[in-house]
Amino acid sequence: MSFRTTTPEYIEDVSPGSGVLPPRAWYATSDAKSLSLNGNWRFRLSDTADAEDDSFAREGYDAAGWAELRVPGHWVLQGHGSPVYTNHLYPFPVDPPRVPTENPTGDHLRVFDLPEDWPGEPDGGAVLRFDGVESCARVWLNGTELGEFKGSRLPHEFAAGHLLRAAGNVLAVRVHQWSAGSYLEDQDQWWLPGIFRDVTLLHRPAGSTPDFFVHASYDHVAGTGTLRVDSDVAGRVTMPDLGIDVATGEPVTVPAEPWSAETPTLYDGVLATGGERVPLRIGFRTVELSDGLIKVNGRAVLFKGVNRHEWHPERGRALDLATMREDVLLMKRHNVNAVRTSHYPPHPAFLDLCDELGLWVVDECDLETHGFTEQGWRDNPVDDDRWTPALLDRAARMVERDKNHPAVVVWSLGNEAGTGRGLTAMAEWIHGRDPSRLVHYEGDLGCRDTDMYSRMYAGHAEVERIGRGLDGGPRRRRELPFILCEYGHAMGNGPGGLADYQRIFEAHGRLQGGFVWEWIDHGIADERFGFAYGGDFGEELHDGNFVCDGLLFPDRRPSPGLVEYKKVIEPVAIEGDGTGGGVRVTNKYDFADLSALAFTWAYQVDGETVASGALPVPPLAPGESAEVELPEPPVTAPAGEAHWTVRALLAADTTWAPAEHVLAWGQFAVSARPVPSVPATDGPVPGERVITLGPASFDARSGALTAIGGVAVTGPRLDVWRATTDNDDGAAWQSDIRYGPLWRELGLHRMRHRLDAVEVDDDALTVRTRVAPAAREFGLSAVYRWTSDGTRLGLTVSVTPDGDWTVPLPRLGIRFALAAADRVRWYGGGPGEAYPDSATASRVGRWESTVDDLQTPYVRPQENGARAGVRWAELGGLRIEGDPEFSLTARRWTTKHLDAAAHLTDLVPGDTVWVNLDHGLHGLGSQSCGPGPLPRYFLRAEPTRFSFVLSEVLA
């Protein structure tokens, strides 16, 4: 006799499920009763789908020995199994619709009583609602099977009223990690099984509406809104603020204010049927494709967006309302105006927040089959008619759930699912069901099914060509607007080049912006590493830290990339050269004027504000500009390098930020700084072991600086290496040169220093060296010339390449070590890090930090923390002035240690502080998934000279 483990048929069935009610609109509240079933459930995990029978669903089953599990939640984040991360590779054999026998299966049990005031029969029925379960669930209530479903990030409801009793209700849910549905959910994220969204019991009174559809258009010419609410059950719609009292199904037109992401006007209303009153929040707006552009309320919009996966470092995709609100507030405060819900519909409460606070939403279906690219898209479900019912079900569950949100202006069919008949069927159904919105899908390069031409990670030059209409392609595509649904891959240090993209967007009307990839790093809180990423849980197949590619760190602290993006997309342009006595202010909003903003000016000398005040700016309409006069510089201002700084602030509190929140700023130089120099009035004094020069001591044999006054110094010497960034290392599928690997291949991370001469002259100490990698014939000649005026030390570094340099340099400057340092003061760019193609947000001023706070905690350690445009800096008792300005980094570990670290916990600080003073740095780009730096940001190996003045800071 033999036994064979089998997979239950419904798991591998390509249908969306059975027993589930038709999809309908989601709403948070009504006057009907509801009961949340969130909380602690009993839980049992099995290795296979059929390891246990279904006796646990029967009444009276004793689950006292089971574990407890928090719902909403993922069992792998609560001590049961481990998470798995892959970008697009399926973590199981690709044999659709079959899945492995090793299929982690979680049995969930919840016993609940009905509230005492829960209506009984004949007062209607009840619906059991699941808002999100990954990836396949089978449901029983009081021993009766209700059905099963797939579609992890979509709602599913069951009729449950006939099975309920006053007390002791037993809800049993069996959840399988893998199912046929998993082939449709390959979405570049952690695979996290479980009941991760709300479970709710909803009373459905007799006479309540199963579904309703709010149609609220806006006529921008007449200034009127037209409302019609279609309901499955007849009723009335009232909106007191607009004097509306109308039957369902009947249109009414009234004067109204429009809804937009900038002016999110919502009107409260009520849908009343015979059995229920449903609150409505209605925004009037019309979305159309007109004149080849995406227009809302008659105006073209420019998306300044982000892609947003749902994420919490401890709870995964089980988000609470506070976390969702934090996301929206952070977006608004950083000038983001749009979000693409990559790559699935979000928790519905997130869309309520977008309605309330104002964000354009591209609502994306729960669909991605990216793993099929490994086999040339063979057997791709979206081109297989057997799967089309499941695809249509997913489209319907998204559209029906979210159709009443004014924030949703575009439906997206999904992401990276190739092409096929199933996608066409989805597009046709969506266009037929909701012609009031547009349809997006990036993979439809011919734009057969979509209303816009969408791409991801196209380089600057190609986007420019598209903007100019020189991209070719089918006629239909050439007549459509263009968006970058993903760009600016925010992995690690970066992205670079955002300002360059934005200039191109704003120069060509056809280009309607884009969505940075992505919002947040998906690091998992882990005491071993700080935050864990792919491979940290022993996965055999994983994609490493590619899951950490967001503008927020996992704990929702903004990264330098988000600060840069905020500046790049600011809604007010403030431009001037500082010499004409005025500035040009331009309103970059699409809808709002500037009446809600206040403007200020500050006059700064050497980074210190010597005068400031309010700046009157007219309430410019969208797109308008005005020349605004600045006051005369104060006559009492000291001499030095002077700047004007003009800011645009919120004039009053808003729903998303307090008064005086800075939206935009501009800074303009008035006068140049005096260039630091050291006259060679004090010559070197040679000794047997030490050469002295003014306040400094040098090793007589090597010419190396050892001290300046009482400050011990190790070095300095030429440095060209940086711990490679994720963007330096690049994506393997990019066709551009990947400079990180090439730098290593050429040995730039292991440069050798040869001493050629130590020369003592009457007025200078000169040290000649050659710096080159082993096994290579090219190198750099570096000459250090030291001078002194008796109290200060001057250093001029001359660098000359020799041999055939075929690559740019990672960095070029000097590195030295201080025995101790803590506080750092500097005058120059700040307050945060900046690199050549990510420096728009760097503002000239006087700044102060600790060495530790200069570090940017990228989840995978890499080059970080450079402060750009530094005129002078003080740390460890040493003052450094630069000619020209320099980039400053200081850290308690060497570049070698930083380069070798895989996690933040690998970086153990020491007492020594390593300081880099860089004349130049190679740009960042976004080649972790997009293009590399533009050529103008390359650090070429060419003859270079730069100088520093060093002195001891005396108390």
PDB file of C-alpha atoms in Angstrom, residues 49 396 434 483 627 673 716 805 866:
ATOM      1  CA  ALA A  49      -1.798  21.947   2.611  1.00  0.00           C
ATOM      2  CA  ALA A 396     -13.762  44.173 -10.781  1.00  0.00           C
ATOM      3  CA  ASP A 434     -16.121  53.372 -15.479  1.00  0.00           C
ATOM      4  CA  ILE A 483       4.392  59.334 -17.816  1.00  0.00           C
ATOM      5  CA  GLU A 627       9.187  89.951 -10.396  1.00  0.00           C
ATOM      6  CA  ARG A 673      33.882  84.716  -0.505  1.00  0.00           C
ATOM      7  CA  PRO A 716      46.796  63.054   4.694  1.00  0.00           C
ATOM      8  CA  TRP A 805      42.353  56.106 -17.730  1.00  0.00           C
ATOM      9  CA  ALA A 866      29.098  64.011   2.219  1.00  0.00           C
TER      10      ALA A 866
END
